[in-house]
CSV table of C-alpha atoms in Angstrom, one decimal:
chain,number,residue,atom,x,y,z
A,293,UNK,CA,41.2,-119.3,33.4
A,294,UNK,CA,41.8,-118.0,29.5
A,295,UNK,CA,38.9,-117.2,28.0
A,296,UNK,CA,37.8,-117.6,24.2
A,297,UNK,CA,40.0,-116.7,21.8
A,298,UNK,CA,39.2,-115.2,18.3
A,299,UNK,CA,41.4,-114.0,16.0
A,300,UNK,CA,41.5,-111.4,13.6
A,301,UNK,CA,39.8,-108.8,15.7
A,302,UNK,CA,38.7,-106.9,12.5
A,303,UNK,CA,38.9,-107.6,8.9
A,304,UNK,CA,37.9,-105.8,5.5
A,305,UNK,CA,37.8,-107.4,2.8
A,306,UNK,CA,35.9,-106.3,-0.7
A,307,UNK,CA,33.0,-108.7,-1.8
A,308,UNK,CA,34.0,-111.7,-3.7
A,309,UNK,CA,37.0,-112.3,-1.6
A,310,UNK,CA,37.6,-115.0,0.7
A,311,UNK,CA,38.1,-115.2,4.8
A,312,UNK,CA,38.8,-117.1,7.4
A,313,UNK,CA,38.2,-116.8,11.0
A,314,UNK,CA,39.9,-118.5,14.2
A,315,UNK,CA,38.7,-119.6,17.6
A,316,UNK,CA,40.5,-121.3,20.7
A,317,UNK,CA,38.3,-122.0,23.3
A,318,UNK,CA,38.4,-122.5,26.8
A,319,UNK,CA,40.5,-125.2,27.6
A,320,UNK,CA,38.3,-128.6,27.8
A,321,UNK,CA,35.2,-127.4,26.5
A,322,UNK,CA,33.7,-130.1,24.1
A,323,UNK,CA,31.3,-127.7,22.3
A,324,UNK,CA,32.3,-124.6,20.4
A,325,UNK,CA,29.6,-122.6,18.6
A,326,UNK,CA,30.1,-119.6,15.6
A,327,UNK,CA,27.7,-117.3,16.0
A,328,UNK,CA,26.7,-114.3,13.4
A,329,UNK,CA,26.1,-111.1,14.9
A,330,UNK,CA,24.5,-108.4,12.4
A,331,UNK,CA,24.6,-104.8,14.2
A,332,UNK,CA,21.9,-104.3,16.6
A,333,UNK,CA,20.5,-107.8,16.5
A,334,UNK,CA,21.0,-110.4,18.8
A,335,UNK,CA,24.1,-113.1,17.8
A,336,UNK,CA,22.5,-116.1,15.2
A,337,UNK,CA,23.9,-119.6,15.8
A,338,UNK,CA,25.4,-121.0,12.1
A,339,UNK,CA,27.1,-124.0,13.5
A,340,UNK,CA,27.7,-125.9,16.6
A,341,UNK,CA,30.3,-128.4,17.2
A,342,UNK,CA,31.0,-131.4,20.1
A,343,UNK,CA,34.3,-132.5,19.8
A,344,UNK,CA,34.7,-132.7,16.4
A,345,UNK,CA,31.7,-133.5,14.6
A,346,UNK,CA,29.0,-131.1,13.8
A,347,UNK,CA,25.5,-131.3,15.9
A,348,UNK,CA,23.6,-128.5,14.0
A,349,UNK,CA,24.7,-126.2,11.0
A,350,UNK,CA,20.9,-125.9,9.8
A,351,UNK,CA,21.7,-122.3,9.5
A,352,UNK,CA,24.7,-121.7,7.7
A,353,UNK,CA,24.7,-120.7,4.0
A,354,UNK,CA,26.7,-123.8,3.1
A,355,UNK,CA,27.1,-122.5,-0.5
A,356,UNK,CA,29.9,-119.7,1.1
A,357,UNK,CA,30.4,-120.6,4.5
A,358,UNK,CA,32.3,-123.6,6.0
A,359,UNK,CA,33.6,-124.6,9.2
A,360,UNK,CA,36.0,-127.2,10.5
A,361,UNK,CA,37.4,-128.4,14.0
A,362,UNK,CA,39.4,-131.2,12.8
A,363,UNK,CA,41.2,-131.9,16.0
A,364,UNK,CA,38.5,-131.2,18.4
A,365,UNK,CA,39.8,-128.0,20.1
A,366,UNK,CA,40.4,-124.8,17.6
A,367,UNK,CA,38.1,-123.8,15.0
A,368,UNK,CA,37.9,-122.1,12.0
A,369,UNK,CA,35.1,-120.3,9.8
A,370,UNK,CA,35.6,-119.6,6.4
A,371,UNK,CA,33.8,-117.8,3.7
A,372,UNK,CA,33.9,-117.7,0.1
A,373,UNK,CA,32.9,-115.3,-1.8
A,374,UNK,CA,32.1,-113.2,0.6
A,375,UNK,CA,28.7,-110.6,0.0
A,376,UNK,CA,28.0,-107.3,1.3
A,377,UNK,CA,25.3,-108.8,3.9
A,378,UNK,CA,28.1,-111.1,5.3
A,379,UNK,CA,29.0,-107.9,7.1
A,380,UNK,CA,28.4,-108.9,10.9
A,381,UNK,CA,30.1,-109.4,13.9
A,382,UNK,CA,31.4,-113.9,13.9
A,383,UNK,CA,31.4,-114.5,17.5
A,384,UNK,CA,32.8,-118.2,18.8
A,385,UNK,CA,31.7,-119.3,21.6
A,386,UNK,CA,32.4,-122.8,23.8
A,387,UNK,CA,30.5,-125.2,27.1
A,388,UNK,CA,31.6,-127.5,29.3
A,389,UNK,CA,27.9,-127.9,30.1
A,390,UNK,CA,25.0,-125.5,29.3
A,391,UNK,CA,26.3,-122.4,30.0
A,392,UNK,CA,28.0,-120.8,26.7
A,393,UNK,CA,30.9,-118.0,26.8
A,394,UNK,CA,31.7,-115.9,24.2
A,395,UNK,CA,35.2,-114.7,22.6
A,396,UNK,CA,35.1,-111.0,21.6
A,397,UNK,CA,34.2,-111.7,18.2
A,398,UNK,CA,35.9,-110.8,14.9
A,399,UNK,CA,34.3,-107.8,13.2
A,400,UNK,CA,33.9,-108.2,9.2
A,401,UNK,CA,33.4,-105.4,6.9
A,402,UNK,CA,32.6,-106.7,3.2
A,403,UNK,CA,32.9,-103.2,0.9
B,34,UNK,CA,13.0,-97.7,35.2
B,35,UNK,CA,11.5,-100.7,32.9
B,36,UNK,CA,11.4,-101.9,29.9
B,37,UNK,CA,8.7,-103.9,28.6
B,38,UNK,CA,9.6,-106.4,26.0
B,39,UNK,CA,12.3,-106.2,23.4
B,40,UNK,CA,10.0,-103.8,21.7
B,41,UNK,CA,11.4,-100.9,24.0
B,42,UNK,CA,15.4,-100.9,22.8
B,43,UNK,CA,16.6,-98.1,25.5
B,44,UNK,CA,15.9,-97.7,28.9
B,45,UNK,CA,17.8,-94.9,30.8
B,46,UNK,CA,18.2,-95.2,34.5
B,47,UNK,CA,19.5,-92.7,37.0
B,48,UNK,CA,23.1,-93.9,38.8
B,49,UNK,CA,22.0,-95.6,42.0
B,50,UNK,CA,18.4,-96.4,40.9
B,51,UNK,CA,17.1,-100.1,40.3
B,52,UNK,CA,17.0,-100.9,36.5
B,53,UNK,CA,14.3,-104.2,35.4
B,54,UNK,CA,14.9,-105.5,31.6
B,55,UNK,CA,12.1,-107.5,30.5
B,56,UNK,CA,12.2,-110.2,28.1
B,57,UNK,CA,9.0,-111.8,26.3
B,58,UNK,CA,10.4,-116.0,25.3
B,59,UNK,CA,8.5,-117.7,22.3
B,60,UNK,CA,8.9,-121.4,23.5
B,61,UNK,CA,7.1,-123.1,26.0
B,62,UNK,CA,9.7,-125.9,25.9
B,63,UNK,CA,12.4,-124.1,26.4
B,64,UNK,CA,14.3,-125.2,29.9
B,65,UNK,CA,17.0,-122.9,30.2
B,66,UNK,CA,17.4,-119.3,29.8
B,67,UNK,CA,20.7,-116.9,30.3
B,68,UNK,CA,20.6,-113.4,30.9
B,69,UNK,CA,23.8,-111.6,28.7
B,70,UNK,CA,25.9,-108.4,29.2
B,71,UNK,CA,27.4,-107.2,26.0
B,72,UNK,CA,29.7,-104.0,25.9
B,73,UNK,CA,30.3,-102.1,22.7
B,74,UNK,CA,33.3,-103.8,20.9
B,75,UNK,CA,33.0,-107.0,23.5
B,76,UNK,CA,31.7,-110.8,23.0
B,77,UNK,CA,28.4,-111.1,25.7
B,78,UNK,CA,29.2,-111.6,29.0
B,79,UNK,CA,27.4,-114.3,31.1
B,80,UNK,CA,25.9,-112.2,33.9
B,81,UNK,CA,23.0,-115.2,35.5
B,82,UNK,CA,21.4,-118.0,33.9
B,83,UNK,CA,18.2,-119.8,35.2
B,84,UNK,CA,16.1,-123.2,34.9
B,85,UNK,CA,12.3,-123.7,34.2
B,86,UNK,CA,11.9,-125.4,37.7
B,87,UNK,CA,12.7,-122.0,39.4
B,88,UNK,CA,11.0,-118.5,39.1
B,89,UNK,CA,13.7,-116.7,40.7
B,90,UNK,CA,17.7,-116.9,41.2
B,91,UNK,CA,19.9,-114.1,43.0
B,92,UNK,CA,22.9,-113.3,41.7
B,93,UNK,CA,25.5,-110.3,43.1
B,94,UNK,CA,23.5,-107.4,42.5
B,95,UNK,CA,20.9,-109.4,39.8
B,96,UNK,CA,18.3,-111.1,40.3
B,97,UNK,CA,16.2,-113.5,37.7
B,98,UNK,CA,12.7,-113.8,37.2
B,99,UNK,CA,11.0,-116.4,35.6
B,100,UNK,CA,6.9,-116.2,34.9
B,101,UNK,CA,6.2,-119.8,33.1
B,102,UNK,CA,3.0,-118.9,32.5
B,103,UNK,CA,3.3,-115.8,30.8
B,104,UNK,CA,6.9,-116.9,29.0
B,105,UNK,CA,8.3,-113.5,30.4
B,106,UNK,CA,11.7,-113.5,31.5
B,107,UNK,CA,13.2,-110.1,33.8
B,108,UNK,CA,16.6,-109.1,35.1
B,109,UNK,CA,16.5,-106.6,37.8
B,110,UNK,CA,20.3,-104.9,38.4
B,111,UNK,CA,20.6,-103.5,41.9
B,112,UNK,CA,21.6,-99.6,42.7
B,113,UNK,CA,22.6,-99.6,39.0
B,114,UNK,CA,26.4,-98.4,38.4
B,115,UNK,CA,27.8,-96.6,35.5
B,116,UNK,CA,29.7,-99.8,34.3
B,117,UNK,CA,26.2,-101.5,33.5
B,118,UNK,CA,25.6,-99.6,30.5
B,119,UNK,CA,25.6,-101.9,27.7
B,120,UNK,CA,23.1,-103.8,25.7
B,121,UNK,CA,21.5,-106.6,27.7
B,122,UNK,CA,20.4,-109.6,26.0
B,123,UNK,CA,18.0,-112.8,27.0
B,124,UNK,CA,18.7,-116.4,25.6
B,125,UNK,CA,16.5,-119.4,25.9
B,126,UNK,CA,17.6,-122.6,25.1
B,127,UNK,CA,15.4,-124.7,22.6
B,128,UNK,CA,14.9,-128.2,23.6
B,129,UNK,CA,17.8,-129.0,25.7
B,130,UNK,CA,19.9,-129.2,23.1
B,131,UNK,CA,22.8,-126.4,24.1
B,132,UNK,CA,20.9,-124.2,21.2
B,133,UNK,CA,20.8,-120.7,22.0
B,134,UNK,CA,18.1,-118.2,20.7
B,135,UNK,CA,18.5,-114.7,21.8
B,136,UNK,CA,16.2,-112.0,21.6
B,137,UNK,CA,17.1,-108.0,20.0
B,138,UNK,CA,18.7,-106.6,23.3
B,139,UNK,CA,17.9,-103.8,25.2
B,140,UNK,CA,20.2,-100.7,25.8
B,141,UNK,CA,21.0,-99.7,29.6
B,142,UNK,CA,22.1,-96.0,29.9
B,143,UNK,CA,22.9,-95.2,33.3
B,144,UNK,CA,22.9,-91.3,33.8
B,145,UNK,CA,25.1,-89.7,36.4
């Protein structure tokens, strides 16, 4: 079975620009989560998705950070401008159930 | 070896040796806690998982301990191998709600 896709694996980018970020999950899995990971902390839900709709962004900075899963299976995470904290490991993850499995993550570097 | 806590970041085990992580939880509600694996450069890895109506749950070579009472959370890893060096993290989930809250991690280094 694939796993969780994410692409790009790494991206720099200098503050004030704009990026986007792509998950697949694993086929039929109705919820798929972006998580931030800032080095040596544990990963930090922003959003979580079922199906479609959102169920909890309560922690994403919604004045630069968006997400959308219009169709219900891929995902992406965008943000604009970006600031030099936004530098963090965005890990996507998805569930069938309770369990939650995690892409490898896209690495950000904001200089 | 142990760890106590998430307030010990590295714990160093000898090759062979049985390593325990501890984990402290903050909520009393929460129903459902996983145990992650997380390799430098990799996404965590699901490694065992456990409900509030157990206090323990075998995996290969893991084992999950759950002390209600005390809201402590363990992972004991089995005649530890070099390839279980990574950062180990504990998650419990809030409410039933599929939302995750994980804890700082603790380091494994597994000497030779």
């Amino acid at each position: 079975e694939a796993g969780v896709a994410q692409s790009p694996r790494y991206k720099i980018i200098e503050k004030r620009q704009s990026v986007a970020f792509w998950c697949n999950p694993i086929s039929g899995h109705a919820t798929l989560y972006w998580y931030q990971q800032i080095l040596g902390q544990g990963p930090k839900l922003l959003i979580q998705f079922q199906n479609n709709g959102v169920v909890d962004d309560s922690q994403l900075p919604k004045d630069r950070f968006s997400a959308e899963r219009l169709k219900g299976v891929d995902s992406t995470l965008k943000i604009q401008p970006a600031k030099l904290e936004d530098s963090a490991v965005y890990l996507c993850a998805s569930s069938l159930e309770d369990t939650q499995y995690f892409g490898p993550g896209t690495r950000l570097t904001v200089l | 070896g142990e760890s106590v806590g998430l307030h010990l970041p590295t714990l160093s085990v000898q090759e062979g040796d049985n390593s325990i992580i501890n984990c402290a939880y903050s909520n009393s509600a929460s129903d459902y806690f996983i145990w992650y694996k997380q390799e430098s450069g990799k996404g965590p890895q699901f490694i065992i998982d456990i409900r509030s109506n157990m206090d323990k749950r075998q995996g290969q070579r893991v084992t999950v301990l759950l002390n209600k009472t005390v809201k402590h959370l363990s992972l004991q890893i089995a005649a530890t191998q070099p390839g279980d060096s990574a950062v180990y993290f504990c998650a419990e989930n809030l409410l039933g709600g599929n939302k995750l809250t994980f804890g700082t991690g603790t380091q494994l280094k597994v000497e030779l």
